[in-house]
Amino acid sequence: MSAEDVLVLGETKQGTPTDMTLELAACARQLASQTGGQAVVVLLGPEGKQAATQVADAHRVVVVEDDILATYTPAPYLELLSHLVDQSKPIALLVGSTSVGLDVAPLLAARMNLPIVGGCQKISAENGALKVTASFCAGKMLADVEISATPAVLMLLPGSYRAGGGAAPQVEIIRSPIALDPGPVCFEQMILPAATDVDITQQEVLVAVGRGIQQQDNLALAEELAEALGGAVCATRPIVDQGWLPLTRQVGKSGMTVKPKLYLALGVSGAPEHVEGLKGAGLIIAVNTDPKAPIFETAQYGVVADLLDVVPAITEALKAKTN
Amino acid sequence: MNIAVVLRQVPDLIETLEIADDGTRLDYGAARFIVNEWDNHALEQALLLKESEGSSVTVVALDFGEVDNTLYEASAKGADTIVKIPWDSEEPPALRQAAALYAEVLRGIGAELILVGCQSHDELEGPLAPQLAFTLNLPYVGVVRGVQPGDQPGSIRVFKEFPGAVVARMSVRLPALIGVLAAEKAPRYVPVSRIRAAMKSTPIRESQVDVPQAAAPVNVLRLYVPEAPERAEMLDGSAEEVAERICQILAEKGLLR
């Protein structure tokens, strides 16, 4: 590897690269074309071998195998990535804003004293410096940032780059070049969602509730509307964090990815992490009191109003039509 | 078990955010502040552990925004000790400066478990929690939805969230710092009367620390509100008129039952 190369920490799920990994590879390829280097994706663990050839935008995929990498724990990932960055000194390490990325990227930046930027949406290189456009304050603010010290650790927001266009990458499978220790964190068990709840990934109609629902009691309004539409209720992360709906109903980066024909977003601000989960939705109608809410950039139709006024009216109108 | 919690003030996103005159920073002087919601979950998780295990809970906050009220509210909820770190600037410290400040105070508390929100919406340089863990030389796991006592003494069990409602159960040897996404229960509500009582009964401990120099590894050139490339077609009128129009749209698209 050279100082012009762009390194990516990829992730896999059931033997395939995650969507985020494909986006990271697309971003890395574009950046590498400006630096004159290569996009090199690192996949850790036994699933990497199967997933490697599917990371089409990468010039090279390095699969690192070690029994300890079969499941994620922070210390081995950190040790290995520190070694790889130290050895290769790329211009940047790209990491997804994922559950793993939110652990490893800041730990690595802290340990190696590297600059780090979160919420990256656009990354380019110019005269040896990196230019980054980063989103923060839940997408309400953008920052143009320049980084002259490299390597830099850049955490990419999902939905920022479109994968595709590359040829089959060169794949290299190696054993871990350093001894890995599990450290003080030990993986015990992966807990899968209970099959008893509604599967929102299979619903054609979803009524999504965000903070605008205000109180748990108001969920009944959304339930009634969902019933009138023949759909189900889902939610943004804060609603699930309040314990008002189970994790299986959460749409977004850390929840489910849904593809309904109709998505009614009620009191949903439209933070990038939520919008990421409804990329495959058909018609999106949003109701929000804030006319500047980012959800109106995703929806086809919007209503600036209190959902507590509008939702009962929609339910009544639907019932009148179907009776 | 001694537990420490970091509570941070962040701008309330319900209010319009202002940009400072130089165009590269948020105007924190014009902002209304709220407690970082993930830190609030960290506090709730600490209080749940206190109730089940008899732990003691110390809350640490920087003197920034409406911090006194936040600390008294934490006390009213059940925190045993509330600590304020002096901070004179109208702007929050940079990431590594913040980590150094909190670390100095937390070392003096000697907590076995430190709980911090795994993110905050105004963190341009990435999350504080892992940076703080590194500064304190503690193991770190973030994006955690629930912390429980471990099977072995001196350990805890955490539940780390992954996409698709999948959760990894992990055991962590203490001392450790955990980045909390959500507590096992929603953060508790505390009435104003109890907060007032806490103001009278609980002193805020001020912890003097040396303010470290701020490094500037990234240079913000410009801050701006994103332009919407395309907006939704807005439906106006009374609730009934809007409802009727939505029904029409659904009928046209074949989405009515």
Coordinates of C-alpha atoms in Angstrom, one line a residue:
Chain A
M1 CA 0.0 0.0 0.0
S2 CA 1.1 3.6 -0.5
A3 CA 0.3 7.0 1.0
E4 CA -2.1 7.7 -1.9
D5 CA -4.2 4.6 -1.1
V6 CA -7.6 4.8 0.7
L7 CA -8.2 2.1 3.3
V8 CA -11.7 1.0 4.1
L9 CA -13.0 -1.1 7.1
G10 CA -15.6 -3.2 5.5
E11 CA -18.3 -5.3 7.2
T12 CA -20.2 -8.4 6.2
K13 CA -23.5 -9.9 7.0
Q14 CA -24.3 -13.5 6.3
G15 CA -21.4 -13.8 3.8
T16 CA -22.2 -10.6 1.8
P17 CA -20.8 -7.1 2.2
T18 CA -23.1 -4.7 3.9
D19 CA -24.6 -1.9 1.9
M20 CA -22.5 0.5 3.9
T21 CA -19.4 -1.4 2.8
L22 CA -20.3 -1.1 -0.8
E23 CA -20.9 2.7 -0.3
L24 CA -17.5 3.0 1.4
A25 CA -15.8 1.2 -1.4
A26 CA -17.4 3.6 -4.0
C27 CA -16.3 6.6 -1.9
A28 CA -12.8 5.1 -1.6
R29 CA -12.5 4.5 -5.4
Q30 CA -13.6 8.0 -6.2
L31 CA -11.1 9.4 -3.6
A32 CA -8.3 7.2 -4.8
S33 CA -8.9 8.4 -8.4
Q34 CA -8.0 11.9 -7.1
T35 CA -5.0 10.8 -5.1
G36 CA -3.6 8.4 -7.7
G37 CA -3.8 5.4 -5.3
Q38 CA -6.0 2.4 -4.8
A39 CA -9.2 1.7 -2.9
V40 CA -8.3 -1.1 -0.5
V41 CA -11.1 -2.8 1.5
V42 CA -10.3 -4.8 4.6
L43 CA -12.7 -7.5 5.6
L44 CA -12.2 -9.2 9.0
G45 CA -13.2 -12.7 9.9
P46 CA -14.3 -15.9 8.1
E47 CA -17.2 -14.3 6.1
G48 CA -14.8 -12.0 4.3
K49 CA -13.6 -14.7 1.9
Q50 CA -17.1 -15.2 0.6
A51 CA -18.0 -11.5 0.5
A52 CA -14.7 -10.2 -1.0
T53 CA -15.5 -10.5 -4.7
Q54 CA -18.8 -8.7 -4.3
V55 CA -17.1 -5.5 -3.2
A56 CA -16.9 -4.4 -6.9
D57 CA -15.7 -0.8 -6.4
A58 CA -12.6 -1.8 -4.5
H59 CA -9.3 -2.2 -6.4
R60 CA -8.2 -4.7 -3.8
V61 CA -9.9 -6.6 -0.9
V62 CA -7.7 -7.9 1.9
V63 CA -9.4 -10.6 4.0
V64 CA -7.8 -11.1 7.4
E65 CA -8.6 -14.5 8.9
D66 CA -8.2 -15.4 12.6
D67 CA -10.6 -17.4 14.8
I68 CA -10.9 -14.4 17.2
L69 CA -12.4 -12.3 14.4
A70 CA -15.4 -14.6 13.9
T71 CA -17.5 -12.2 16.1
Y72 CA -16.9 -8.6 16.8
T73 CA -15.2 -7.4 19.9
P74 CA -13.4 -4.1 20.0
A75 CA -9.8 -5.0 21.1
P76 CA -8.8 -7.4 18.2
Y77 CA -10.4 -5.0 15.6
L78 CA -8.5 -2.1 17.1
E79 CA -5.2 -4.0 17.3
L80 CA -5.4 -5.2 13.8
L81 CA -6.5 -1.9 12.2
S82 CA -3.9 0.0 14.1
H83 CA -1.3 -2.4 12.7
L84 CA -2.6 -2.1 9.1
V85 CA -2.8 1.7 9.2
D86 CA 0.6 2.0 10.8
Q87 CA 2.1 -0.3 8.2
S88 CA 0.4 1.2 5.1
K89 CA -0.1 4.8 6.1
P90 CA -3.0 5.5 3.7
I91 CA -4.2 9.0 3.1
A92 CA -7.5 8.0 4.9
L93 CA -9.2 5.2 6.7
L94 CA -12.9 5.2 5.8
V95 CA -15.3 3.6 8.3
G96 CA -19.1 3.4 8.3
S97 CA -21.2 5.2 10.9
T98 CA -22.3 1.7 12.1
S99 CA -22.4 -0.1 15.4
V100 CA -18.8 -1.4 14.8
G101 CA -17.6 1.9 13.2
L102 CA -18.8 4.0 16.1
D103 CA -16.6 1.9 18.4
V104 CA -13.5 1.3 16.3
A105 CA -13.0 4.6 14.4
P106 CA -12.8 6.9 17.4
L107 CA -10.7 4.4 19.4
L108 CA -8.3 4.1 16.5
A109 CA -8.1 7.9 16.0
A110 CA -7.5 8.4 19.7
R111 CA -4.9 5.7 20.0
M112 CA -2.9 6.8 16.9
N113 CA -3.6 10.5 17.5
L114 CA -5.2 10.9 14.0
P115 CA -7.7 13.5 13.0
I116 CA -11.2 12.2 12.8
V117 CA -14.4 13.6 11.3
G118 CA -17.9 12.0 11.8
G119 CA -21.0 12.3 9.6
C120 CA -19.1 12.5 6.4
Q121 CA -21.2 12.9 3.3
K122 CA -18.7 14.0 0.7
I123 CA -14.9 13.4 0.6
S124 CA -12.4 14.7 -1.9
A125 CA -8.6 15.3 -2.1
E126 CA -6.9 18.4 -3.3
N127 CA -3.2 19.2 -3.2
G128 CA -2.5 16.6 -0.6
A129 CA -5.3 17.8 1.8
L130 CA -8.6 16.1 2.3
K131 CA -11.8 18.1 1.9
V132 CA -14.9 16.8 3.7
T133 CA -18.5 17.8 3.9
A134 CA -19.9 16.5 7.2
S135 CA -23.4 16.5 8.5
F136 CA -24.2 17.1 12.2
C137 CA -27.0 18.3 14.4
A138 CA -29.2 15.5 12.9
G139 CA -28.7 16.8 9.4
K140 CA -29.7 20.4 10.2
M141 CA -26.1 21.7 9.7
L142 CA -23.3 21.0 7.3
A143 CA -19.6 21.7 7.8
D144 CA -16.9 22.0 5.1
V145 CA -13.8 20.7 6.7
E146 CA -10.1 20.6 5.6
I147 CA -7.7 18.1 6.9
S148 CA -4.0 18.4 6.1
A149 CA -2.6 15.8 8.6
T150 CA -3.0 12.3 7.3
P151 CA -3.9 9.5 7.7
A152 CA -7.3 10.8 8.7
V153 CA -10.2 8.7 10.0
L154 CA -13.4 9.5 8.3
M155 CA -16.8 8.1 9.3
L156 CA -19.2 8.0 6.4
L157 CA -22.9 8.5 6.8
P158 CA -25.0 5.9 5.1
G159 CA -26.7 7.0 1.9
S160 CA -23.9 9.3 0.8
Y161 CA -22.4 7.3 -2.1
R162 CA -23.8 5.0 -4.7
A163 CA -22.1 1.7 -5.2
G164 CA -21.4 0.2 -8.6
G165 CA -19.1 0.7 -11.6
G166 CA -16.0 -1.1 -10.6
A167 CA -14.7 -4.4 -11.9
A168 CA -13.9 -7.5 -9.8
P169 CA -11.4 -6.6 -7.2
Q170 CA -8.1 -8.4 -6.6
V171 CA -8.6 -10.5 -3.4
E172 CA -5.8 -11.3 -1.0
I173 CA -6.5 -13.7 1.9
I174 CA -4.0 -13.5 4.8
R175 CA -3.7 -14.7 8.4
S176 CA -3.6 -11.9 11.0
P177 CA -0.1 -10.5 10.9
I178 CA -0.1 -9.9 14.6
A179 CA -1.3 -12.0 17.6
L180 CA -4.8 -11.0 18.7
D181 CA -6.1 -11.0 22.2
P182 CA -9.8 -10.8 23.1
G183 CA -9.0 -8.3 25.9
P184 CA -11.5 -7.5 28.6
V185 CA -14.6 -7.7 26.3
C186 CA -15.9 -11.1 25.5
F187 CA -18.7 -12.0 23.0
E188 CA -21.3 -14.3 24.5
Q189 CA -24.3 -14.6 22.2
M190 CA -26.1 -13.0 19.3
I191 CA -29.7 -12.4 20.1
L192 CA -32.0 -12.4 17.1
P193 CA -35.3 -10.6 17.0
A194 CA -38.3 -12.5 18.3
A195 CA -40.4 -13.9 15.5
T196 CA -43.7 -13.1 17.3
D197 CA -43.9 -9.4 16.4
V198 CA -45.0 -7.9 13.1
D199 CA -42.3 -8.1 10.5
I200 CA -42.2 -4.5 9.3
T201 CA -39.8 -5.4 6.4
Q202 CA -42.7 -7.3 4.8
Q203 CA -45.4 -4.6 5.2
E204 CA -46.8 -2.8 2.2
V205 CA -48.1 0.1 4.3
L206 CA -46.3 1.5 7.3
V207 CA -47.3 4.4 9.6
A208 CA -44.1 5.7 11.2
V209 CA -44.1 7.7 14.4
G210 CA -41.4 10.0 15.6
R211 CA -41.0 12.4 18.5
G212 CA -44.0 14.4 17.3
I213 CA -46.3 11.7 18.7
Q214 CA -45.4 13.3 22.1
Q215 CA -46.9 10.7 24.4
Q216 CA -47.2 6.9 24.5
D217 CA -51.0 7.2 24.7
N218 CA -51.0 8.9 21.3
L219 CA -49.7 5.8 19.7
A220 CA -53.3 4.6 19.6
L221 CA -54.0 7.2 16.9
A222 CA -51.2 5.8 14.7
E223 CA -52.5 2.2 15.4
E224 CA -56.0 3.2 14.3
L225 CA -54.7 4.8 11.1
A226 CA -52.5 1.8 10.3
E227 CA -55.5 -0.5 10.8
A228 CA -57.6 1.7 8.4
L229 CA -54.8 1.4 5.8
G230 CA -54.2 -2.3 6.4
G231 CA -50.7 -1.7 7.6
A232 CA -48.5 -1.6 10.7
V233 CA -46.9 1.0 13.0
C234 CA -43.2 1.5 13.0
A235 CA -41.0 4.1 14.7
T236 CA -37.9 6.2 14.8
R237 CA -35.1 5.3 17.3
P238 CA -36.1 7.7 20.1
I239 CA -39.6 6.1 20.3
V240 CA -38.0 2.7 20.6
D241 CA -35.5 4.0 23.2
Q242 CA -38.5 5.2 25.2
G243 CA -39.7 1.6 25.3
W244 CA -43.0 2.6 23.6
L245 CA -42.4 0.1 20.7
P246 CA -40.1 -2.9 20.5
L247 CA -36.7 -2.8 18.6
T248 CA -38.3 -4.8 15.8
R249 CA -40.4 -1.8 14.9
Q250 CA -37.4 0.6 14.5
V251 CA -36.7 1.9 11.0
G252 CA -33.2 3.2 10.2
K253 CA -29.5 2.6 10.3
S254 CA -29.6 0.7 13.5
G255 CA -33.0 -0.8 12.9
M256 CA -34.8 -2.3 10.0
T257 CA -34.6 -1.4 6.3
V258 CA -38.1 -1.3 4.9
K259 CA -39.6 -1.1 1.4
P260 CA -43.4 -0.4 1.8
K261 CA -45.6 0.9 -1.0
L262 CA -46.8 3.6 1.4
Y263 CA -44.8 5.2 4.2
L264 CA -46.7 7.8 6.3
A265 CA -44.2 9.6 8.5
L266 CA -45.9 11.2 11.4
G267 CA -43.9 13.7 13.6
V268 CA -40.7 12.2 12.1
S269 CA -37.9 14.8 11.6
G270 CA -36.1 12.8 8.9
A271 CA -32.6 12.4 10.4
P272 CA -30.2 10.7 7.9
E273 CA -30.0 7.7 10.2
H274 CA -33.7 7.1 9.9
V275 CA -34.1 8.0 6.2
E276 CA -31.4 5.4 5.5
G277 CA -33.9 2.7 6.5
L278 CA -36.6 3.7 4.0
K279 CA -34.6 4.1 0.8
G280 CA -36.8 1.4 -0.8
A281 CA -40.2 3.0 0.1
G282 CA -42.6 3.9 -2.6
L283 CA -44.9 6.8 -1.7
I284 CA -43.8 8.8 1.3
I285 CA -46.2 11.3 2.9
A286 CA -44.9 13.3 5.9
V287 CA -46.7 15.3 8.6
N288 CA -44.6 17.5 10.8
T289 CA -45.0 20.9 12.6
D290 CA -41.6 22.0 11.4
P291 CA -41.7 23.3 7.8
K292 CA -37.9 22.9 7.7
A293 CA -37.9 19.3 8.8
P294 CA -35.5 17.2 6.6
I295 CA -38.2 14.6 6.1
F296 CA -39.9 17.0 3.6
E297 CA -36.8 16.4 1.4
T298 CA -37.5 12.7 1.2
A299 CA -41.3 12.7 1.1
Q300 CA -43.3 13.3 -2.1
Y301 CA -46.1 15.0 -0.2
G302 CA -45.9 17.0 3.0
V303 CA -48.2 18.5 5.5
V304 CA -47.1 21.2 8.0
A305 CA -49.4 20.5 10.9
D306 CA -49.7 18.8 14.3
L307 CA -50.2 15.1 13.7
L308 CA -52.6 15.0 16.6
D309 CA -55.0 17.1 14.5
V310 CA -54.4 15.6 11.1
V311 CA -54.2 11.9 11.9
P312 CA -57.8 11.4 13.3
A313 CA -59.1 13.3 10.3
I314 CA -57.2 11.0 7.9
T315 CA -58.5 7.9 9.7
E316 CA -62.1 9.2 9.6
A317 CA -61.8 10.0 5.9
L318 CA -60.5 6.6 5.2
K319 CA -63.2 4.9 7.2
A320 CA -65.9 7.0 5.4
K321 CA -64.4 5.9 2.0
T322 CA -64.2 2.2 2.9
N323 CA -67.7 1.9 4.5
Chain B
M1 CA -20.2 -0.7 42.5
N2 CA -19.2 3.0 42.0
I3 CA -20.7 4.3 38.8
A4 CA -19.9 7.7 37.2
V5 CA -22.1 9.3 34.5
V6 CA -21.1 12.1 32.2
L7 CA -24.0 14.5 31.4
R8 CA -23.5 17.0 28.5
Q9 CA -25.5 20.0 27.4
V10 CA -26.3 20.2 23.6
P11 CA -28.2 22.7 21.5
D12 CA -32.0 21.9 21.3
L13 CA -32.6 21.0 17.7
I14 CA -36.3 22.1 18.0
E15 CA -34.9 25.7 18.0
T16 CA -33.3 27.3 15.0
L17 CA -29.6 26.9 15.1
E18 CA -27.6 30.1 14.6
I19 CA -24.1 30.3 13.0
A20 CA -21.4 32.5 14.6
D21 CA -20.3 35.6 12.6
D22 CA -17.1 34.0 11.4
G23 CA -19.2 31.3 9.6
T24 CA -17.3 28.4 11.0
R25 CA -18.9 27.7 14.4
L26 CA -22.4 27.3 15.9
D27 CA -23.4 30.4 17.9
Y28 CA -23.8 28.6 21.2
G29 CA -24.7 31.9 22.8
A30 CA -27.9 32.0 20.9
A31 CA -28.8 28.3 21.5
R32 CA -31.2 26.8 24.0
F33 CA -29.7 23.8 25.7
I34 CA -31.0 20.4 26.6
V35 CA -29.3 17.3 28.1
N36 CA -27.8 15.1 25.5
E37 CA -30.4 12.4 25.1
W38 CA -28.0 9.5 25.1
D39 CA -26.3 10.8 28.3
N40 CA -29.8 10.9 29.8
H41 CA -30.1 7.2 29.0
A42 CA -26.7 6.6 30.5
L43 CA -27.9 8.2 33.8
E44 CA -31.1 6.1 33.7
Q45 CA -29.1 3.0 33.3
A46 CA -26.8 3.9 36.2
L47 CA -29.9 4.6 38.4
L48 CA -31.4 1.2 37.4
L49 CA -28.1 -0.5 38.4
K50 CA -28.1 1.5 41.7
E51 CA -31.6 0.2 42.4
S52 CA -30.8 -3.4 41.6
E53 CA -27.3 -3.6 43.0
G54 CA -27.0 -0.9 45.6
S55 CA -24.4 1.1 43.5
S56 CA -23.5 4.7 44.1
V57 CA -23.9 7.1 41.3
T58 CA -21.8 10.2 40.7
V59 CA -22.8 12.6 37.9
V60 CA -20.2 14.8 36.2
A61 CA -21.0 17.7 34.0
L62 CA -19.1 20.6 32.4
D63 CA -20.2 24.1 33.5
F64 CA -21.8 24.9 30.1
G65 CA -25.4 25.7 29.3
E66 CA -28.1 25.1 31.9
V67 CA -25.9 22.7 33.8
D68 CA -27.0 23.5 37.4
N69 CA -30.6 22.5 36.7
T70 CA -29.4 19.4 34.9
L71 CA -27.3 18.4 37.9
Y72 CA -30.1 19.1 40.4
E73 CA -32.5 17.1 38.2
A74 CA -30.0 14.2 38.2
S75 CA -29.9 14.4 42.0
A76 CA -33.6 14.4 42.2
K77 CA -33.7 11.3 40.1
G78 CA -31.4 9.5 42.5
A79 CA -27.7 10.4 41.8
D80 CA -25.7 10.5 45.0
T81 CA -23.1 13.1 44.1
I82 CA -23.2 15.8 41.5
V83 CA -20.0 17.4 40.3
K84 CA -19.4 20.4 38.1
I85 CA -16.3 21.1 36.1
P86 CA -15.5 24.8 35.7
W87 CA -15.6 26.0 32.0
D88 CA -15.6 29.7 31.1
S89 CA -16.0 29.7 27.4
E90 CA -19.3 30.1 25.5
E91 CA -18.3 27.2 23.3
P92 CA -17.9 23.6 24.3
P93 CA -14.3 22.2 24.4
A94 CA -12.9 20.4 21.4
L95 CA -13.2 16.6 21.5
R96 CA -9.7 15.8 23.0
Q97 CA -9.8 18.8 25.3
A98 CA -13.2 17.6 26.6
A99 CA -11.9 14.0 27.1
A100 CA -8.9 15.4 29.0
L101 CA -11.1 17.5 31.3
Y102 CA -13.6 14.7 32.1
A103 CA -10.8 12.2 32.5
E104 CA -9.0 14.3 35.1
V105 CA -12.2 14.5 37.3
L106 CA -13.2 10.9 36.7
R107 CA -9.8 9.6 37.8
G108 CA -10.4 11.3 41.1
I109 CA -13.8 9.6 41.5
G110 CA -12.4 6.1 40.9
A111 CA -15.5 4.6 39.4
E112 CA -15.5 1.0 38.4
L113 CA -18.1 1.7 35.7
I114 CA -18.4 4.9 33.6
L115 CA -21.5 5.4 31.5
V116 CA -21.6 8.0 28.7
G117 CA -24.0 8.5 25.9
C118 CA -22.5 6.8 22.8
Q119 CA -23.0 9.9 20.7
S120 CA -24.2 13.5 20.8
H121 CA -25.7 15.3 17.8
D122 CA -23.1 18.2 17.9
E123 CA -20.0 16.0 17.6
L124 CA -18.2 16.8 14.4
E125 CA -15.0 15.1 15.5
G126 CA -16.7 11.8 16.4
P127 CA -18.1 10.6 19.7
L128 CA -16.6 11.6 23.0
A129 CA -17.2 8.3 24.8
P130 CA -14.5 6.1 23.1
Q131 CA -12.0 9.0 23.2
L132 CA -12.6 9.3 26.9
A133 CA -12.2 5.5 27.4
F134 CA -8.8 5.8 25.6
T135 CA -7.7 8.7 27.7
L136 CA -8.6 6.8 30.9
N137 CA -7.0 3.6 29.5
L138 CA -10.3 1.7 29.9
P139 CA -12.0 -0.9 27.7
Y140 CA -14.9 0.4 25.7
V141 CA -18.0 -0.9 24.1
G142 CA -20.5 1.5 22.6
V143 CA -24.0 1.5 21.0
V144 CA -25.2 -0.5 24.0
R145 CA -28.8 -1.0 24.8
G146 CA -28.8 -2.2 28.4
V147 CA -26.2 -2.9 31.1
Q148 CA -26.6 -5.7 33.7
P149 CA -24.4 -7.2 36.4
G150 CA -22.2 -9.9 35.1
D151 CA -22.1 -13.6 36.2
Q152 CA -18.5 -13.1 37.6
P153 CA -17.7 -10.5 40.3
G154 CA -16.1 -7.5 38.8
S155 CA -17.8 -7.8 35.4
I156 CA -20.9 -6.6 33.7
R157 CA -23.0 -7.8 30.8
V158 CA -23.8 -5.4 28.0
F159 CA -26.2 -5.6 25.0
K160 CA -24.7 -4.1 21.9
E161 CA -27.1 -3.2 19.1
F162 CA -26.6 -4.1 15.5
P163 CA -28.9 -3.4 12.4
G164 CA -32.0 -5.6 12.0
A165 CA -32.9 -5.6 15.7
V166 CA -30.0 -7.9 16.4
V167 CA -28.3 -7.6 19.7
A168 CA -24.9 -9.0 20.8
R169 CA -24.6 -10.0 24.4
M170 CA -21.1 -9.3 25.7
S171 CA -19.3 -9.6 29.1
V172 CA -17.0 -6.8 30.1
R173 CA -14.4 -6.9 32.8
L174 CA -14.4 -3.8 35.1
P175 CA -13.3 -1.1 35.2
A176 CA -14.8 -0.1 31.9
L177 CA -16.4 2.8 30.0
I178 CA -19.6 2.0 28.2
G179 CA -21.2 4.1 25.4
V180 CA -25.0 3.9 26.1
L181 CA -27.5 4.1 23.2
A182 CA -30.5 3.3 25.4
A183 CA -31.2 2.3 29.0
E184 CA -33.2 -0.8 29.8
K185 CA -36.1 1.5 30.6
A186 CA -37.1 5.0 29.4
P187 CA -35.5 7.8 31.4
R188 CA -37.6 8.6 34.4
Y189 CA -39.6 11.8 34.9
V190 CA -39.0 13.7 38.0
P191 CA -41.5 16.4 39.2
V192 CA -40.3 20.0 39.6
S193 CA -41.0 19.9 43.3
R194 CA -38.3 17.2 43.8
I195 CA -35.8 19.2 41.7
R196 CA -36.4 22.2 43.9
A197 CA -35.9 20.0 47.0
A198 CA -32.6 18.7 45.5
M199 CA -31.5 22.3 45.0
K200 CA -31.8 22.9 48.8
S201 CA -30.5 19.5 50.0
T202 CA -27.7 18.6 47.5
P203 CA -24.6 20.7 47.1
I204 CA -23.0 20.8 43.7
R205 CA -19.3 19.8 44.1
E206 CA -17.0 22.0 42.0
S207 CA -14.0 20.1 40.8
Q208 CA -11.0 22.3 39.9
V209 CA -9.0 21.0 36.9
D210 CA -6.3 22.4 34.6
V211 CA -7.7 23.2 31.2
P212 CA -5.7 21.4 28.6
Q213 CA -4.7 23.1 25.3
A214 CA -7.1 22.4 22.4
A215 CA -5.5 20.8 19.4
A216 CA -7.1 21.6 16.0
P217 CA -6.5 18.5 13.8
V218 CA -9.4 19.5 11.5
N219 CA -10.0 23.0 10.2
V220 CA -13.7 23.9 9.7
L221 CA -13.9 26.2 6.6
R222 CA -17.6 26.9 6.6
L223 CA -20.8 26.0 8.4
Y224 CA -24.1 26.2 6.7
V225 CA -27.7 25.0 6.6
P226 CA -28.1 22.4 3.9
E227 CA -30.1 23.4 0.8
A228 CA -33.0 21.1 0.0
P229 CA -32.5 19.9 -3.5
E230 CA -36.1 19.0 -3.9
R231 CA -39.0 19.4 -1.5
A232 CA -42.3 17.5 -1.1
E233 CA -45.4 18.9 -2.6
M234 CA -47.1 20.6 0.4
L235 CA -50.7 20.0 1.1
D236 CA -52.5 23.0 2.7
G237 CA -55.9 23.5 4.2
S238 CA -57.8 22.4 7.3
A239 CA -57.2 18.9 8.8
E240 CA -60.3 17.6 7.0
E241 CA -59.2 19.1 3.6
V242 CA -55.7 17.7 4.0
A243 CA -57.2 14.3 5.0
E244 CA -59.5 14.3 1.9
R245 CA -56.5 15.2 -0.4
I246 CA -54.4 12.4 1.1
C247 CA -57.3 9.9 0.5
Q248 CA -57.5 11.1 -3.1
I249 CA -53.7 10.6 -3.6
L250 CA -53.9 7.1 -2.1
A251 CA -56.9 6.2 -4.3
E252 CA -55.0 7.4 -7.4
K253 CA -52.0 5.3 -6.5
G254 CA -54.2 2.2 -5.7
L255 CA -53.2 2.2 -2.1
L256 CA -56.7 2.2 -0.5
R257 CA -58.0 -1.1 0.7

